[in-house]
C-alpha positions as YAML, in Angstrom:
chain: A
units: angstrom
residues:
- id: 1
  name: MET
  ca: [83.12, 91.58, 72.54]
- id: 2
  name: SER
  ca: [81.99, 88.94, 70.10]
- id: 3
  name: GLU
  ca: [79.07, 89.55, 67.84]
- id: 4
  name: GLU
  ca: [76.15, 87.21, 68.14]
- id: 5
  name: LYS
  ca: [75.03, 85.68, 64.88]
- id: 6
  name: ASP
  ca: [71.50, 86.33, 63.83]
- id: 7
  name: TYR
  ca: [70.57, 82.83, 62.73]
- id: 8
  name: GLU
  ca: [67.07, 83.88, 61.69]
- id: 9
  name: LEU
  ca: [68.50, 86.49, 59.34]
- id: 10
  name: GLU
  ca: [71.12, 84.06, 58.06]
- id: 11
  name: SER
  ca: [68.43, 81.45, 57.40]
- id: 12
  name: ALA
  ca: [66.26, 84.02, 55.61]
- id: 13
  name: GLU
  ca: [69.21, 85.04, 53.41]
- id: 14
  name: VAL
  ca: [69.88, 81.42, 52.43]
- id: 15
  name: THR
  ca: [66.19, 80.93, 51.68]
- id: 16
  name: TRP
  ca: [66.14, 84.12, 49.60]
- id: 17
  name: ARG
  ca: [69.14, 82.95, 47.53]
- id: 18
  name: LEU
  ca: [67.55, 79.53, 47.01]
- id: 19
  name: TYR
  ca: [64.25, 80.95, 45.74]
- id: 20
  name: LYS
  ca: [66.01, 83.54, 43.61]
- id: 21
  name: THR
  ca: [68.13, 80.83, 41.97]
- id: 22
  name: GLN
  ca: [65.04, 78.69, 41.35]
- id: 23
  name: ALA
  ca: [63.26, 81.65, 39.76]
- id: 24
  name: GLN
  ca: [66.25, 82.33, 37.51]
- id: 25
  name: MET
  ca: [66.37, 78.69, 36.43]
- id: 26
  name: ASN
  ca: [62.64, 78.71, 35.69]
- id: 27
  name: PHE
  ca: [63.04, 81.91, 33.67]
- id: 28
  name: LEU
  ca: [65.86, 80.36, 31.63]
- id: 29
  name: LEU
  ca: [63.74, 77.26, 30.98]
- id: 30
  name: GLU
  ca: [60.85, 79.46, 29.82]
- id: 31
  name: MET
  ca: [63.10, 81.42, 27.47]
- id: 32
  name: PHE
  ca: [64.66, 78.22, 26.13]
- id: 33
  name: GLY
  ca: [61.14, 76.95, 25.42]
- id: 34
  name: ARG
  ca: [60.25, 80.11, 23.53]
- id: 35
  name: ASP
  ca: [63.33, 79.73, 21.35]
- id: 36
  name: LEU
  ca: [62.55, 76.03, 20.87]
- id: 37
  name: ALA
  ca: [59.02, 76.94, 19.74]
- id: 38
  name: ALA
  ca: [60.40, 79.38, 17.17]
- id: 39
  name: GLU
  ca: [62.99, 76.85, 15.95]
- id: 40
  name: LYS
  ca: [60.44, 74.05, 15.63]
- id: 41
  name: GLY
  ca: [57.76, 76.24, 14.07]
- id: 42
  name: TYR
  ca: [55.35, 76.03, 17.00]
- id: 43
  name: THR
  ca: [54.02, 79.51, 16.18]
- id: 44
  name: TRP
  ca: [51.03, 79.09, 18.50]
- id: 45
  name: LEU
  ca: [53.42, 78.47, 21.43]
- id: 46
  name: GLU
  ca: [56.13, 81.10, 20.87]
- id: 47
  name: SER
  ca: [55.12, 83.06, 23.97]
- id: 48
  name: GLU
  ca: [54.52, 79.96, 26.09]
- id: 49
  name: GLY
  ca: [57.92, 78.36, 26.55]
- id: 50
  name: ILE
  ca: [57.02, 75.72, 29.09]
- id: 51
  name: GLU
  ca: [54.09, 74.55, 26.97]
- id: 52
  name: ALA
  ca: [56.41, 74.41, 23.94]
- id: 53
  name: ILE
  ca: [58.77, 72.15, 25.89]
- id: 54
  name: ARG
  ca: [55.88, 69.89, 26.86]
- id: 55
  name: TYR
  ca: [54.69, 69.73, 23.25]
- id: 56
  name: TYR
  ca: [58.24, 69.01, 22.04]
- id: 57
  name: LEU
  ca: [58.61, 66.14, 24.51]
- id: 58
  name: MET
  ca: [55.25, 64.67, 23.47]
- id: 59
  name: GLN
  ca: [56.36, 64.75, 19.83]
- id: 60
  name: LYS
  ca: [59.87, 63.45, 20.47]
- id: 61
  name: HIS
  ca: [59.06, 60.65, 22.92]
- id: 62
  name: ASN
  ca: [55.38, 59.95, 22.15]
- id: 63
  name: TRP
  ca: [54.57, 60.83, 25.74]
- id: 64
  name: LEU
  ca: [50.97, 61.55, 26.66]
- id: 65
  name: PRO
  ca: [49.86, 65.04, 27.72]
- id: 66
  name: SER
  ca: [49.12, 63.66, 31.18]
- id: 67
  name: GLN
  ca: [52.73, 62.50, 31.46]
- id: 68
  name: VAL
  ca: [54.35, 65.80, 30.53]
- id: 69
  name: ASN
  ca: [51.78, 67.84, 32.46]
- id: 70
  name: SER
  ca: [52.65, 65.94, 35.63]
- id: 71
  name: MET
  ca: [56.36, 66.78, 35.30]
- id: 72
  name: SER
  ca: [57.85, 69.46, 37.53]
- id: 73
  name: LEU
  ca: [59.90, 72.27, 36.01]
- id: 74
  name: GLU
  ca: [63.03, 70.50, 37.24]
- id: 75
  name: ASP
  ca: [61.94, 67.30, 35.46]
- id: 76
  name: LEU
  ca: [61.19, 69.22, 32.25]
- id: 77
  name: SER
  ca: [64.59, 70.88, 32.41]
- id: 78
  name: PHE
  ca: [66.28, 67.51, 32.86]
- id: 79
  name: ALA
  ca: [64.29, 66.01, 29.95]
- id: 80
  name: VAL
  ca: [65.61, 68.66, 27.53]
- id: 81
  name: GLU
  ca: [69.13, 68.86, 28.98]
- id: 82
  name: GLN
  ca: [70.79, 67.73, 25.73]
- id: 83
  name: GLU
  ca: [68.82, 70.23, 23.68]
- id: 84
  name: LYS
  ca: [69.76, 73.05, 26.06]
- id: 85
  name: LYS
  ca: [73.52, 72.46, 25.87]
- id: 86
  name: PRO
  ca: [74.20, 74.56, 22.76]
- id: 87
  name: TRP
  ca: [71.55, 77.17, 23.67]
- id: 88
  name: THR
  ca: [72.32, 80.58, 25.13]
- id: 89
  name: LEU
  ca: [69.99, 83.28, 26.36]
- id: 90
  name: LYS
  ca: [69.53, 86.11, 23.87]
- id: 91
  name: LYS
  ca: [71.61, 89.17, 24.71]
- id: 92
  name: LYS
  ca: [68.59, 91.44, 25.09]
- id: 93
  name: TYR
  ca: [67.36, 89.33, 28.02]
- id: 94
  name: ARG
  ca: [70.67, 88.88, 29.85]
- id: 95
  name: GLY
  ca: [70.26, 92.06, 31.87]
- id: 96
  name: LEU
  ca: [67.09, 90.67, 33.44]
- id: 97
  name: ILE
  ca: [69.06, 88.11, 35.44]
- id: 98
  name: ASP
  ca: [71.32, 89.55, 38.08]
...
């Protein structure tokens, strides 16, 4: 007897993996932003990584707040791709991502 595939379950599993991966990428972007804030001396933004990235991009490219605020997390990640290349997540946070 052949087993019938549960396409609803399979679809839900794919969706779960997609959202989990997106959440992990967003977390890494946030943590990169926190390290960027510390490196650049943005002491008022050290616990707000995404805002630190937005501020960095405004300073680097002379972009307006409205421009960086309209960017998605994927766009922000792409905009700092070169800066992220040498960066690694601190060891104490690595266990948070499975």
